[in-house]
Amino acid sequence: MTPSAFTMAFQPIVDVNDGWRPFAYEALLRGTNGEAAGAILAGIPTDDVLAFDAACRRKALELARFLGLRTRLSINVTAEAVGNYRHGLHATLRAARELGFPSAQLVFEITEQAPIADVQKLARWMAAARNRGVIVALDDFGSGHANIETLLKLRPHIVKLDMELIRGVDEDRSRQALIKGVASACEGFGSLVIAEGVETEREFRKLHELGIGLMQGFFIARPAISSLPETFSPLSAAARSRMTKSDVRPHGRTLGRALHG
């Protein structure tokens, strides 16, 4: 798989409590003909995974700069790659400098495709990244290996709730209780919470009631290849009118407070 055989799609993460202002755009791997990420990754030899991981992040930086992105760029990095000098965070920060992309606009979403062999080592790398002003997010929380233990040890700036937690949340009190508890805990130690995979108005409304203000998903906007989708409320005028200011709840701490305590 060569770098020319893939591209990136961009999907906004919006702050629904601030006029649906884009909080960040996540870069998502796609084939040049729109193929899903899984189809692309299936063709990558195991020995080339870390190098390809870094190539995806560089491609995201190149496209974001070309498109004139003015807000944050959220890019994925595997937990295994974080501390790799050739292909990890250092490589992406070097690429950002070369391309003139401000590192302060970067959000690194740590993905756990396998159990983390040394959580303490990863925590040290993440602490070093934070000291350089990098924003760190824990992706897919509530699914697979992204669990409470990982959250407590890594203490990321941002926690992204996995779409499996979000699906059907409007009808499932157990999911509601879990999300409310996670959001409360994250606010307690200074992390922001993002709900990803929001697909319906009912899910959106319930998450909003639970105090989640940062959201991502098809209900907000679909990913767009090599472009930045517009962000605007898909709610009807009648629905927006029912959402008075008294309904708006804070989404926890602001990013500035999450970064600086």
CSV table of C-alpha atoms in Angstrom, one decimal:
chain,number,residue,atom,x,y,z
A,1,MET,CA,0.0,0.0,0.0
A,2,THR,CA,1.6,3.3,-1.1
A,3,PRO,CA,0.8,6.7,0.3
A,4,SER,CA,-0.8,7.6,-3.1
A,5,ALA,CA,-3.4,4.9,-2.5
A,6,PHE,CA,-5.1,6.5,0.4
A,7,THR,CA,-6.5,9.8,1.5
A,8,MET,CA,-8.3,11.3,4.5
A,9,ALA,CA,-11.9,12.3,5.2
A,10,PHE,CA,-12.7,15.0,7.7
A,11,GLN,CA,-15.6,14.8,10.2
A,12,PRO,CA,-16.3,17.7,12.6
A,13,ILE,CA,-16.6,17.5,16.3
A,14,VAL,CA,-18.9,20.4,17.4
A,15,ASP,CA,-19.7,22.2,20.5
A,16,VAL,CA,-23.5,22.2,20.5
A,17,ASN,CA,-23.6,24.6,23.4
A,18,ASP,CA,-21.7,27.2,21.3
A,19,GLY,CA,-23.7,27.5,18.1
A,20,TRP,CA,-22.4,24.2,16.8
A,21,ARG,CA,-19.0,25.8,16.5
A,22,PRO,CA,-16.4,23.2,15.3
A,23,PHE,CA,-14.2,22.1,18.2
A,24,ALA,CA,-12.0,20.0,15.9
A,25,TYR,CA,-12.1,18.0,12.7
A,26,GLU,CA,-11.1,14.4,13.0
A,27,ALA,CA,-9.1,13.0,10.1
A,28,LEU,CA,-10.3,9.5,9.1
A,29,LEU,CA,-8.5,7.1,6.8
A,30,ARG,CA,-10.2,6.4,3.4
A,31,GLY,CA,-9.2,4.9,0.1
A,32,THR,CA,-8.9,7.3,-2.9
A,33,ASN,CA,-12.2,5.9,-4.2
A,34,GLY,CA,-13.9,6.2,-0.9
A,35,GLU,CA,-13.0,2.7,0.5
A,36,ALA,CA,-13.5,2.2,4.2
A,37,ALA,CA,-10.5,2.3,6.6
A,38,GLY,CA,-10.7,-1.5,7.2
A,39,ALA,CA,-10.3,-2.3,3.5
A,40,ILE,CA,-7.1,-0.1,3.4
A,41,LEU,CA,-5.6,-1.5,6.6
A,42,ALA,CA,-6.2,-5.1,5.5
A,43,GLY,CA,-3.6,-4.6,2.8
A,44,ILE,CA,-0.9,-3.3,5.1
A,45,PRO,CA,1.8,-5.9,6.1
A,46,THR,CA,2.3,-6.2,9.8
A,47,ASP,CA,5.9,-5.0,9.6
A,48,ASP,CA,4.7,-1.8,7.9
A,49,VAL,CA,1.8,-0.8,10.3
A,50,LEU,CA,3.8,1.7,12.3
A,51,ALA,CA,5.2,3.4,9.3
A,52,PHE,CA,1.7,3.5,7.7
A,53,ASP,CA,0.3,4.9,10.9
A,54,ALA,CA,2.7,7.8,10.7
A,55,ALA,CA,2.1,8.3,6.9
A,56,CYS,CA,-1.6,8.7,7.7
A,57,ARG,CA,-1.0,11.4,10.2
A,58,ARG,CA,1.3,13.2,7.8
A,59,LYS,CA,-1.3,13.0,5.1
A,60,ALA,CA,-3.9,14.5,7.5
A,61,LEU,CA,-1.5,17.4,8.2
A,62,GLU,CA,-0.9,18.0,4.5
A,63,LEU,CA,-4.5,18.0,3.7
A,64,ALA,CA,-5.5,20.1,6.7
A,65,ARG,CA,-3.0,22.7,5.8
A,66,PHE,CA,-4.0,22.7,2.1
A,67,LEU,CA,-7.7,23.1,3.1
A,68,GLY,CA,-6.8,26.0,5.4
A,69,LEU,CA,-8.0,24.4,8.7
A,70,ARG,CA,-8.3,27.1,11.4
A,71,THR,CA,-9.4,25.0,14.3
A,72,ARG,CA,-8.0,21.8,15.9
A,73,LEU,CA,-7.0,18.7,13.8
A,74,SER,CA,-7.7,15.4,15.6
A,75,ILE,CA,-5.6,12.5,14.4
A,76,ASN,CA,-5.3,8.9,15.5
A,77,VAL,CA,-2.2,7.2,16.8
A,78,THR,CA,-2.0,3.7,18.1
A,79,ALA,CA,-0.9,3.2,21.6
A,80,GLU,CA,1.9,1.1,20.3
A,81,ALA,CA,3.2,3.9,18.1
A,82,VAL,CA,3.1,6.7,20.6
A,83,GLY,CA,6.6,6.4,21.9
A,84,ASN,CA,8.2,5.2,18.6
A,85,TYR,CA,10.8,7.8,17.7
A,86,ARG,CA,10.6,7.1,13.9
A,87,HIS,CA,6.8,6.7,13.6
A,88,GLY,CA,5.3,8.1,16.8
A,89,LEU,CA,4.3,11.5,18.2
A,90,HIS,CA,7.8,12.9,17.6
A,91,ALA,CA,7.6,12.1,13.9
A,92,THR,CA,4.2,13.8,13.6
A,93,LEU,CA,5.4,16.9,15.5
A,94,ARG,CA,8.4,17.1,13.2
A,95,ALA,CA,6.1,16.8,10.2
A,96,ALA,CA,3.9,19.6,11.6
A,97,ARG,CA,6.9,21.9,12.0
A,98,GLU,CA,8.0,21.1,8.4
A,99,LEU,CA,4.6,21.9,7.1
A,100,GLY,CA,4.1,25.0,9.2
A,101,PHE,CA,1.1,23.5,11.0
A,102,PRO,CA,0.8,24.7,14.6
A,103,SER,CA,1.3,21.9,17.1
A,104,ALA,CA,-1.1,23.7,19.5
A,105,GLN,CA,-3.9,22.8,17.0
A,106,LEU,CA,-3.2,19.1,17.2
A,107,VAL,CA,-5.2,16.5,19.1
A,108,PHE,CA,-3.7,13.0,19.3
A,109,GLU,CA,-6.4,10.4,19.7
A,110,ILE,CA,-4.8,7.3,21.3
A,111,THR,CA,-6.4,4.1,20.0
A,112,GLU,CA,-5.9,0.7,21.6
A,113,GLN,CA,-6.1,-2.0,19.0
A,114,ALA,CA,-4.5,-4.4,21.5
A,115,PRO,CA,-3.8,-4.5,25.2
A,116,ILE,CA,-1.2,-1.9,26.2
A,117,ALA,CA,1.9,-3.8,27.2
A,118,ASP,CA,3.3,-1.1,29.5
A,119,VAL,CA,0.6,1.4,30.6
A,120,GLN,CA,3.1,3.3,32.9
A,121,LYS,CA,5.5,3.8,30.0
A,122,LEU,CA,2.6,5.1,27.8
A,123,ALA,CA,1.6,7.4,30.6
A,124,ARG,CA,5.1,8.9,30.7
A,125,TRP,CA,5.1,9.5,27.0
A,126,MET,CA,1.7,11.1,27.2
A,127,ALA,CA,2.9,13.3,30.1
A,128,ALA,CA,5.9,14.4,28.0
A,129,ALA,CA,3.5,15.2,25.1
A,130,ARG,CA,1.3,17.3,27.4
A,131,ASN,CA,4.3,19.2,28.6
A,132,ARG,CA,5.0,20.2,25.0
A,133,GLY,CA,1.4,21.6,24.7
A,134,VAL,CA,0.0,18.6,22.8
A,135,ILE,CA,-3.7,17.7,23.5
A,136,VAL,CA,-4.2,14.0,24.1
A,137,ALA,CA,-7.5,12.1,23.8
A,138,LEU,CA,-8.4,8.6,24.7
A,139,ASP,CA,-10.4,7.2,21.9
A,140,ASP,CA,-13.2,4.6,22.0
A,141,PHE,CA,-13.7,4.7,25.7
A,142,GLY,CA,-16.1,1.9,26.9
A,143,SER,CA,-15.1,-0.5,24.1
A,144,GLY,CA,-12.3,-3.1,24.0
A,145,HIS,CA,-9.2,-2.1,25.9
A,146,ALA,CA,-10.1,1.5,26.6
A,147,ASN,CA,-11.4,1.0,30.2
A,148,ILE,CA,-11.5,2.7,33.6
A,149,GLU,CA,-8.1,1.5,34.5
A,150,THR,CA,-6.6,3.0,31.4
A,151,LEU,CA,-8.4,6.2,32.0
A,152,LEU,CA,-7.2,6.5,35.6
A,153,LYS,CA,-3.6,5.9,34.7
A,154,LEU,CA,-3.4,8.1,31.5
A,155,ARG,CA,-5.6,11.0,32.6
A,156,PRO,CA,-6.1,12.4,29.1
A,157,HIS,CA,-7.3,15.9,28.3
A,158,ILE,CA,-10.2,14.4,26.3
A,159,VAL,CA,-12.2,11.2,26.6
A,160,LYS,CA,-14.2,10.0,23.5
A,161,LEU,CA,-17.1,7.8,24.4
A,162,ASP,CA,-17.3,4.8,22.0
A,163,MET,CA,-20.3,4.7,19.6
A,164,GLU,CA,-21.4,1.4,21.2
A,165,LEU,CA,-22.1,3.3,24.4
A,166,ILE,CA,-24.0,6.0,22.4
A,167,ARG,CA,-26.2,3.7,20.3
A,168,GLY,CA,-29.7,3.7,21.6
A,169,VAL,CA,-28.8,5.8,24.7
A,170,ASP,CA,-32.2,7.5,24.5
A,171,GLU,CA,-34.0,4.3,25.4
A,172,ASP,CA,-31.4,2.6,27.7
A,173,ARG,CA,-31.2,3.8,31.3
A,174,SER,CA,-28.1,1.7,32.0
A,175,ARG,CA,-26.2,3.5,29.2
A,176,GLN,CA,-27.5,6.8,30.5
A,177,ALA,CA,-26.3,6.1,34.0
A,178,LEU,CA,-22.9,4.9,32.7
A,179,ILE,CA,-22.4,8.0,30.5
A,180,LYS,CA,-23.5,10.3,33.3
A,181,GLY,CA,-21.1,8.7,35.7
A,182,VAL,CA,-18.2,8.8,33.3
A,183,ALA,CA,-18.9,12.4,32.4
A,184,SER,CA,-19.0,13.3,36.1
A,185,ALA,CA,-15.8,11.5,36.8
A,186,CYS,CA,-14.0,13.1,33.9
A,187,GLU,CA,-15.1,16.6,35.1
A,188,GLY,CA,-13.7,15.7,38.5
A,189,PHE,CA,-10.2,15.2,37.2
A,190,GLY,CA,-10.4,17.8,34.4
A,191,SER,CA,-11.0,15.9,31.2
A,192,LEU,CA,-13.5,16.9,28.5
A,193,VAL,CA,-15.9,14.3,27.1
A,194,ILE,CA,-16.9,13.8,23.4
A,195,ALA,CA,-19.7,11.6,22.3
A,196,GLU,CA,-18.9,10.0,19.0
A,197,GLY,CA,-21.2,8.1,16.7
A,198,VAL,CA,-24.3,10.3,17.4
A,199,GLU,CA,-26.7,9.3,14.6
A,200,THR,CA,-30.2,10.3,15.6
A,201,GLU,CA,-31.9,13.4,17.1
A,202,ARG,CA,-33.2,11.3,20.0
A,203,GLU,CA,-29.6,10.2,20.9
A,204,PHE,CA,-28.5,13.8,20.5
A,205,ARG,CA,-31.2,15.1,22.8
A,206,LYS,CA,-30.5,12.5,25.5
A,207,LEU,CA,-26.8,13.2,25.5
A,208,HIS,CA,-27.5,16.9,25.7
A,209,GLU,CA,-29.7,16.2,28.8
A,210,LEU,CA,-26.8,14.2,30.3
A,211,GLY,CA,-24.5,17.2,30.0
A,212,ILE,CA,-22.5,16.2,26.9
A,213,GLY,CA,-21.8,19.2,24.7
A,214,LEU,CA,-19.1,18.0,22.4
A,215,MET,CA,-20.5,15.6,19.8
A,216,GLN,CA,-19.5,13.9,16.6
A,217,GLY,CA,-21.5,11.6,14.2
A,218,PHE,CA,-23.8,11.3,11.2
A,219,PHE,CA,-26.4,13.4,12.9
A,220,ILE,CA,-23.9,16.3,13.1
A,221,ALA,CA,-22.2,15.8,9.7
A,222,ARG,CA,-20.9,12.9,7.6
A,223,PRO,CA,-17.1,12.6,6.9
A,224,ALA,CA,-16.1,14.3,3.6
A,225,ILE,CA,-13.0,13.3,1.7
A,226,SER,CA,-10.5,16.0,1.3
A,227,SER,CA,-12.8,18.8,2.4
A,228,LEU,CA,-14.1,20.3,5.6
A,229,PRO,CA,-17.9,19.7,6.0
A,230,GLU,CA,-20.0,22.7,7.0
A,231,THR,CA,-21.4,22.5,10.5
A,232,PHE,CA,-24.9,23.7,11.3
A,233,SER,CA,-27.7,22.4,13.5
A,234,PRO,CA,-29.7,19.8,11.7
A,235,LEU,CA,-32.6,20.3,14.1
A,236,SER,CA,-35.8,21.8,12.8
A,237,ALA,CA,-36.6,25.4,13.6
A,238,ALA,CA,-39.3,24.1,16.0
A,239,ALA,CA,-36.9,21.8,17.8
A,240,ARG,CA,-34.3,24.6,18.1
A,241,SER,CA,-36.9,26.9,19.6
A,242,ARG,CA,-37.7,24.3,22.2
A,243,MET,CA,-34.1,24.1,23.3
A,244,THR,CA,-34.0,27.3,25.4
A,245,LYS,CA,-31.0,28.5,27.2
A,246,SER,CA,-32.3,26.9,30.3
A,247,ASP,CA,-31.9,23.6,28.6
A,248,VAL,CA,-28.3,24.1,27.8
A,249,ARG,CA,-25.9,22.4,30.2
A,250,PRO,CA,-22.1,22.9,30.3
A,251,HIS,CA,-20.0,20.1,28.8
A,252,GLY,CA,-17.7,20.0,31.8
A,253,ARG,CA,-14.5,22.0,31.9
A,254,THR,CA,-13.4,24.3,29.1
A,255,LEU,CA,-10.3,23.1,27.1
A,256,GLY,CA,-8.2,25.8,28.8
A,257,ARG,CA,-9.1,24.4,32.2
A,258,ALA,CA,-8.6,20.9,31.0
A,259,LEU,CA,-5.1,21.8,29.8
A,260,HIS,CA,-4.0,23.9,32.7
A,261,GLY,CA,-6.1,22.7,35.6
